[in-house]
Amino acid sequence: MSYPQQQLTAEQVKSQLQTNGDFLQLTRSHEFSMPACSFEVVCTSSMAKSTVSVLDTGIIVFEPLGHSASKNIVLSSAVHGNETAPIEICSELIKQLILGELHLEHRTLFLFGNPASININQRFVEENLNRLFSSEEFSSKDLSSKEFSSKEFSGGHSLDQGQGAGLINKERHRALLLEKTVQAFFLQGSGERFHYDLHTAIRGSKNDKFAVYPYRHNKPWVKEQLQFMLACGVNTILFSNSPTTTFSYFSANNFDAHAFTVELGKVKAFGENDMTNFAEVTSSLTALISGLPLTLGDYNKEDFSFFEIDQIINRQHENFTLHFADDVENFTDFAIGTIIAIDGEQEIKTRKQGEAIIFPNANVAIGQRALLTVIPVEINPE
Ligand SMILES: [Zn+2]
């Protein structure tokens, strides 16, 4: 059954939000667009004022009034629509901010990435949004014009990735809109930039929560960010060693944001998440937004498991099969020489000590990534 759609005016959006703070419901009832509006909120505990600006469906910005913010924080969820736990976490934070129940210290942009896919409870509608962001320099482009042609962009949203080139579907338009929104948000603020793109994984994981640290072009990995992940209950970090078309790499690469793709456990339906599993990430994000001290403790590498990508296995043939059970968890390792997938005639095997599988998905389009393998790695963050 499809989610009932509405066409509210800006005034109606505003009054509904001021009544119940439920931006997720409004987003779901406006899959593709929502009129912009803004209003002021006073926090009932700190009496601090802030501006709330709805920019479009799934896109809402909170900015403190009367004090300057030193941090600019992007929290995205629903880049994959069926990954409900992060959507519920963000929806609750948004609600508390709108209703004046939570003090806002820093500029914060919330993004529900793909509202139409939330409504069908699927990862995506036509194309995986998290393969559609620009992996090349983007920040120098002038995006102030409302009119843009896909020819100007080198982003995943405009390249032929086996589906055809250009802005050929709504997810590609959405990826470009999200890029423009993040660009404007970061360029309008001053101070440090952060982007946590929140997900849950398709399958369970030996390491329940983990994060992908986007490629930093040989800049050092940041110890304080690893500590923040630990405070969020994330002790397993996968260090990316090349540019990617993910949202977190986009922000890291173009705006020097501290960015991660954060995987918070296994996909479940709305209402089925045990929110106590997410207490640490919720309290850490709350503290970040509201400027409360984060108790990060001293850096200790024994607290973490670190991995880097070894093999990237793209599906090349129609007959592609994974050579392990559906319930094998992410980060499960296999002995050297184990067949992990069969692609056409080719057997794909593990090659290194401790090599483990991650993000397996045999149902991807031909040419797309079906599986990664990772190996343990030592790093020296600064
Ligand atoms: Zn995801």
Coordinates of C-alpha atoms and ligand atoms in Angstrom, one line a residue:
M1 CA 0.0 0.0 0.0
S2 CA 1.4 3.4 -0.9
Y3 CA 1.8 6.1 1.6
P4 CA -0.9 8.8 1.3
Q5 CA 0.4 11.9 -0.5
Q6 CA -0.5 15.4 0.4
Q7 CA 0.0 18.8 -1.2
L8 CA 0.3 21.2 1.7
T9 CA 1.0 24.9 1.4
A10 CA 4.1 26.4 3.1
E11 CA 1.8 27.8 5.8
Q12 CA 0.3 24.4 6.4
V13 CA 3.7 22.7 6.5
K14 CA 4.8 25.3 9.1
S15 CA 1.8 25.0 11.3
Q16 CA 1.8 21.2 11.2
L17 CA 5.5 21.2 12.2
Q18 CA 5.0 23.7 15.0
T19 CA 2.1 21.5 16.3
N20 CA 3.7 18.1 16.3
G21 CA 7.4 18.4 15.1
D22 CA 6.9 15.4 12.8
F23 CA 9.0 16.2 9.8
L24 CA 9.3 12.6 8.8
Q25 CA 5.6 12.2 8.4
L26 CA 5.5 15.4 6.3
T27 CA 8.4 14.1 4.2
R28 CA 6.8 10.8 3.6
S29 CA 3.5 12.5 2.5
H30 CA 5.5 14.7 0.1
E31 CA 7.7 12.1 -1.7
F32 CA 9.2 14.4 -4.3
S33 CA 8.8 18.0 -3.2
M34 CA 7.5 20.2 -0.3
P35 CA 7.1 24.0 -0.2
A36 CA 9.9 25.8 1.8
C37 CA 9.1 27.6 5.0
S38 CA 11.0 28.9 8.0
F39 CA 10.2 29.9 11.6
E40 CA 11.8 30.6 14.9
V41 CA 12.0 28.2 17.9
V42 CA 12.9 29.0 21.5
C43 CA 14.4 26.2 23.6
T44 CA 12.3 25.8 26.7
S45 CA 15.4 25.0 28.9
S46 CA 18.1 27.3 27.6
M47 CA 15.8 30.0 26.2
A48 CA 18.2 30.1 23.2
K49 CA 16.6 31.0 19.8
S50 CA 17.1 29.2 16.6
T51 CA 15.8 29.3 13.0
V52 CA 14.2 26.2 11.5
S53 CA 14.2 26.2 7.6
V54 CA 12.5 23.5 5.6
L55 CA 14.2 23.7 2.2
D56 CA 12.4 20.8 0.5
T57 CA 11.1 17.4 1.3
G58 CA 13.4 15.6 3.7
I59 CA 15.7 18.6 4.0
I60 CA 15.6 20.7 7.1
V61 CA 18.2 23.1 8.6
F62 CA 18.5 24.4 12.2
E63 CA 20.6 27.5 12.9
P64 CA 21.3 29.1 16.2
L65 CA 20.3 32.8 16.6
G66 CA 22.2 35.1 18.9
H67 CA 25.4 33.1 19.1
S68 CA 27.8 32.0 16.3
A69 CA 28.2 28.3 15.8
S70 CA 31.6 26.8 15.5
K71 CA 30.4 23.5 13.9
N72 CA 28.4 22.7 10.8
I73 CA 26.9 19.2 11.1
V74 CA 25.2 17.2 8.4
L75 CA 23.2 14.1 9.6
S76 CA 21.8 12.1 6.7
S77 CA 19.6 9.0 6.9
A78 CA 17.3 7.2 4.4
V79 CA 19.9 7.3 1.6
H80 CA 18.6 3.8 1.6
G81 CA 14.9 3.9 2.3
N82 CA 14.4 0.7 4.3
E83 CA 17.2 1.4 6.8
T84 CA 14.8 2.6 9.4
A85 CA 16.7 2.9 12.7
P86 CA 18.7 6.0 11.6
I87 CA 15.6 7.5 10.2
E88 CA 13.9 7.1 13.6
I89 CA 16.9 8.5 15.4
C90 CA 17.0 11.6 13.2
S91 CA 13.2 12.0 13.2
E92 CA 13.3 12.2 17.0
L93 CA 16.2 14.7 17.1
I94 CA 14.3 16.9 14.6
K95 CA 11.1 16.7 16.6
Q96 CA 12.9 17.7 19.9
L97 CA 14.6 20.7 18.1
I98 CA 11.3 21.9 16.5
L99 CA 9.4 21.6 19.8
G100 CA 12.1 23.5 21.7
E101 CA 13.0 20.4 23.8
L102 CA 16.7 20.3 22.8
H103 CA 19.2 23.1 22.9
L104 CA 20.8 23.8 19.5
E105 CA 24.4 24.9 19.8
H106 CA 25.7 24.3 16.2
R107 CA 24.3 24.6 12.7
T108 CA 22.7 21.3 11.8
L109 CA 21.3 20.0 8.5
F110 CA 19.2 16.9 8.5
L111 CA 18.6 15.0 5.3
F112 CA 16.2 12.1 4.6
G113 CA 17.9 11.0 1.5
N114 CA 15.3 9.1 -0.5
P115 CA 11.7 9.7 0.7
A116 CA 10.1 7.7 -2.1
S117 CA 12.1 4.6 -1.1
I118 CA 11.1 5.0 2.6
N119 CA 7.5 4.7 1.5
I120 CA 8.0 1.5 -0.4
N121 CA 10.3 0.1 2.3
Q122 CA 13.0 -0.6 -0.2
R123 CA 16.7 0.2 -0.5
F124 CA 15.9 2.4 -3.5
V125 CA 13.3 2.9 -6.2
E126 CA 15.3 2.7 -9.5
E127 CA 19.0 3.1 -8.6
N128 CA 21.1 2.9 -5.5
L129 CA 21.4 6.6 -4.3
N130 CA 24.7 5.9 -2.6
R131 CA 26.4 5.2 -5.9
L132 CA 25.3 8.5 -7.4
F133 CA 27.4 11.2 -5.7
S134 CA 30.3 13.0 -7.3
S135 CA 33.6 11.4 -6.7
E136 CA 35.5 14.2 -8.4
E137 CA 36.0 17.8 -7.4
F138 CA 32.7 19.5 -7.2
S139 CA 33.1 22.5 -4.9
S140 CA 34.4 24.9 -7.6
K141 CA 31.2 24.6 -9.7
D142 CA 28.7 27.3 -9.4
L143 CA 25.4 25.7 -8.3
S144 CA 23.6 28.9 -7.5
S145 CA 21.6 28.6 -10.8
K146 CA 18.4 26.7 -10.5
E147 CA 18.9 25.4 -14.0
F148 CA 21.5 22.8 -14.4
S149 CA 22.3 20.3 -17.0
S150 CA 23.8 16.9 -16.4
K151 CA 26.5 17.7 -18.8
E152 CA 28.2 20.0 -16.3
F153 CA 28.6 17.2 -13.8
S154 CA 30.9 14.3 -13.5
G155 CA 29.0 12.9 -10.6
G156 CA 27.7 9.4 -10.3
H157 CA 24.3 10.9 -10.9
S158 CA 25.3 11.9 -14.5
L159 CA 27.6 9.1 -15.6
D160 CA 26.6 5.9 -17.4
Q161 CA 27.0 3.2 -14.7
G162 CA 25.3 0.6 -16.8
Q163 CA 22.0 2.3 -16.6
G164 CA 22.5 5.2 -19.0
A165 CA 24.0 8.6 -18.7
G166 CA 22.5 11.8 -17.4
L167 CA 19.8 12.7 -14.9
I168 CA 17.6 9.8 -16.1
N169 CA 15.6 9.1 -12.9
K170 CA 14.4 10.7 -9.7
E171 CA 17.2 9.3 -7.6
R172 CA 19.7 11.0 -9.9
H173 CA 17.9 14.3 -9.5
R174 CA 17.8 13.7 -5.8
A175 CA 21.5 13.0 -5.6
L176 CA 22.2 16.3 -7.3
L177 CA 19.8 18.2 -5.1
L178 CA 21.5 16.7 -2.0
E179 CA 24.9 17.7 -3.3
K180 CA 23.7 21.3 -3.9
T181 CA 22.1 21.4 -0.4
V182 CA 25.3 20.2 1.3
Q183 CA 27.4 22.6 -0.7
A184 CA 25.3 25.6 0.2
F185 CA 25.1 24.6 3.9
F186 CA 28.9 24.2 4.3
L187 CA 29.7 27.3 2.3
Q188 CA 27.3 29.4 4.3
G189 CA 28.8 28.5 7.7
S190 CA 32.2 28.9 9.2
G191 CA 34.1 26.5 11.4
E192 CA 34.5 22.8 11.3
R193 CA 32.4 20.6 9.1
F194 CA 31.0 17.1 9.9
H195 CA 28.9 14.7 7.9
Y196 CA 27.6 11.4 9.4
D197 CA 25.7 9.4 6.8
L198 CA 23.7 6.9 8.9
H199 CA 22.8 3.5 7.6
T200 CA 22.0 -0.1 8.6
A201 CA 23.4 -3.1 6.8
I202 CA 21.4 -5.7 4.8
R203 CA 22.8 -8.6 6.9
G204 CA 24.0 -8.9 10.4
S205 CA 27.6 -8.3 11.3
K206 CA 30.1 -9.9 13.5
N207 CA 30.9 -6.4 14.5
D208 CA 27.4 -5.1 15.0
K209 CA 28.1 -1.5 14.2
F210 CA 30.9 -0.3 11.9
A211 CA 31.8 2.8 9.9
V212 CA 33.5 3.4 6.6
Y213 CA 36.1 6.2 6.8
P214 CA 36.2 7.8 3.3
Y215 CA 39.5 8.0 1.4
R216 CA 41.5 11.1 2.6
H217 CA 44.1 11.4 -0.2
N218 CA 46.9 10.6 2.2
K219 CA 45.8 13.2 4.8
P220 CA 46.0 11.6 8.3
W221 CA 43.1 9.8 9.8
V222 CA 41.8 11.8 12.7
K223 CA 42.0 10.2 16.2
E224 CA 39.3 12.4 17.7
Q225 CA 36.9 11.2 15.0
L226 CA 37.7 7.6 15.8
Q227 CA 37.0 8.4 19.4
F228 CA 33.7 9.9 18.5
M229 CA 32.8 6.8 16.6
L230 CA 33.7 4.7 19.7
A231 CA 31.4 7.0 21.7
C232 CA 28.6 6.2 19.2
G233 CA 29.2 2.5 19.9
V234 CA 31.1 1.9 16.7
N235 CA 34.5 0.1 17.3
T236 CA 35.0 -1.3 13.8
I237 CA 36.4 1.0 11.1
L238 CA 36.9 0.3 7.5
F239 CA 39.4 2.6 5.9
S240 CA 38.6 3.4 2.3
N241 CA 41.6 3.5 0.0
S242 CA 40.1 5.1 -3.1
P243 CA 37.6 7.7 -4.2
T244 CA 34.0 6.5 -4.2
T245 CA 30.5 7.7 -5.3
T246 CA 29.2 7.7 -1.7
F247 CA 27.7 10.6 0.1
S248 CA 30.3 10.7 2.8
Y249 CA 33.2 10.7 0.4
F250 CA 31.5 13.6 -1.4
S251 CA 31.5 15.8 1.7
A252 CA 35.0 14.7 2.8
N253 CA 36.5 15.3 -0.6
N254 CA 34.9 18.5 -1.6
F255 CA 34.4 20.3 1.8
D256 CA 37.1 18.7 4.0
A257 CA 34.3 17.5 6.3
H258 CA 35.0 14.9 8.9
A259 CA 32.7 12.3 7.3
F260 CA 31.8 8.7 7.8
T261 CA 29.3 6.2 6.5
V262 CA 28.0 4.7 9.7
E263 CA 26.4 1.3 9.7
L264 CA 24.3 0.9 12.9
G265 CA 23.3 -2.8 12.8
K266 CA 20.8 -4.8 10.7
V267 CA 17.9 -3.5 8.6
K268 CA 14.5 -3.8 10.4
A269 CA 11.0 -2.5 9.7
F270 CA 9.7 0.7 11.3
G271 CA 8.8 0.0 14.9
E272 CA 10.8 -3.2 15.1
N273 CA 14.1 -1.6 16.1
D274 CA 15.2 -2.0 19.6
M275 CA 16.1 1.6 20.3
T276 CA 18.2 0.7 23.3
N277 CA 20.7 -0.7 20.7
F278 CA 21.2 2.9 19.6
A279 CA 21.4 4.7 22.9
E280 CA 25.1 5.5 22.5
V281 CA 24.8 6.9 19.0
T282 CA 21.6 8.9 20.0
S283 CA 23.3 10.4 23.1
S284 CA 26.5 11.2 21.2
L285 CA 24.7 12.9 18.3
T286 CA 22.5 14.8 20.8
A287 CA 25.6 16.0 22.7
L288 CA 27.3 17.0 19.4
I289 CA 24.3 19.1 18.3
S290 CA 23.6 20.7 21.6
G291 CA 27.2 21.4 22.5
L292 CA 27.4 19.2 25.5
P293 CA 30.9 17.8 26.4
L294 CA 31.6 14.5 24.7
T295 CA 33.4 12.1 26.9
L296 CA 35.8 10.6 24.4
G297 CA 38.5 9.2 26.7
D298 CA 42.1 8.5 25.6
Y299 CA 42.8 6.9 22.3
N300 CA 43.7 3.3 22.6
K301 CA 44.0 1.2 19.5
E302 CA 43.1 -1.9 21.3
D303 CA 39.5 -0.5 21.5
F304 CA 39.1 -0.8 17.7
S305 CA 39.2 -3.3 14.9
F306 CA 40.6 -1.7 11.8
F307 CA 40.2 -3.0 8.2
E308 CA 41.0 -1.9 4.7
I309 CA 39.5 -3.0 1.5
D310 CA 41.3 -5.8 -0.4
Q311 CA 39.1 -7.1 -3.3
I312 CA 36.3 -5.2 -5.0
I313 CA 34.2 -7.8 -6.8
N314 CA 31.9 -6.4 -9.4
R315 CA 29.3 -8.6 -11.0
Q316 CA 30.3 -9.3 -14.6
H317 CA 27.9 -12.1 -15.6
E318 CA 24.2 -13.0 -15.5
N319 CA 25.0 -16.2 -13.6
F320 CA 26.7 -14.7 -10.5
T321 CA 26.4 -16.6 -7.2
L322 CA 27.8 -16.0 -3.7
H323 CA 29.5 -19.1 -2.4
F324 CA 28.4 -18.7 1.2
A325 CA 25.1 -18.8 3.1
D326 CA 22.7 -15.9 3.2
D327 CA 23.1 -15.6 7.0
V328 CA 26.9 -15.3 6.9
E329 CA 27.6 -12.1 8.7
N330 CA 29.7 -9.1 7.5
F331 CA 33.3 -9.3 8.6
T332 CA 33.3 -13.2 8.6
D333 CA 36.7 -14.3 7.5
F334 CA 37.6 -17.3 5.3
A335 CA 40.8 -19.3 5.0
I336 CA 43.1 -18.4 2.1
G337 CA 41.9 -20.0 -1.1
T338 CA 38.3 -20.3 -0.2
I339 CA 35.9 -19.8 -3.1
I340 CA 33.6 -16.9 -2.1
A341 CA 31.8 -16.2 -5.4
I342 CA 31.3 -17.6 -8.9
D343 CA 31.0 -15.1 -11.7
G344 CA 30.2 -16.8 -15.0
E345 CA 33.0 -19.3 -15.3
Q346 CA 35.3 -17.6 -12.9
E347 CA 35.9 -18.7 -9.3
I348 CA 36.7 -15.8 -6.9
K349 CA 38.8 -16.8 -3.9
T350 CA 40.2 -15.2 -0.8
R351 CA 43.9 -14.5 -1.1
K352 CA 45.1 -13.2 2.2
Q353 CA 45.3 -14.0 5.9
G354 CA 42.2 -12.8 7.8
E355 CA 40.4 -11.8 4.6
A356 CA 36.7 -11.2 5.4
I357 CA 33.6 -10.5 3.4
I358 CA 31.5 -7.4 3.6
F359 CA 28.4 -5.9 1.8
P360 CA 27.6 -9.0 -0.2
N361 CA 24.7 -8.6 -2.6
A362 CA 24.3 -10.9 -5.5
N363 CA 21.3 -9.1 -6.8
V364 CA 23.1 -6.0 -8.1
A365 CA 23.0 -4.9 -11.8
I366 CA 25.8 -6.3 -14.0
G367 CA 28.8 -4.1 -13.6
Q368 CA 27.9 -3.1 -10.0
R369 CA 29.6 -4.1 -6.8
A370 CA 28.5 -7.4 -5.5
L371 CA 31.0 -8.0 -2.7
L372 CA 34.0 -6.5 -1.0
T373 CA 36.7 -8.2 0.9
V374 CA 38.6 -6.6 3.8
I375 CA 41.8 -7.4 5.6
P376 CA 43.0 -6.3 9.1
V377 CA 45.2 -3.2 9.0
E378 CA 47.3 -1.1 11.3
I379 CA 47.0 2.7 11.1
N380 CA 48.5 5.6 12.9
P381 CA 45.9 8.4 13.3
E382 CA 46.8 11.9 14.3
Ligands
ZN1 ZN 22.6 1.8 3.5

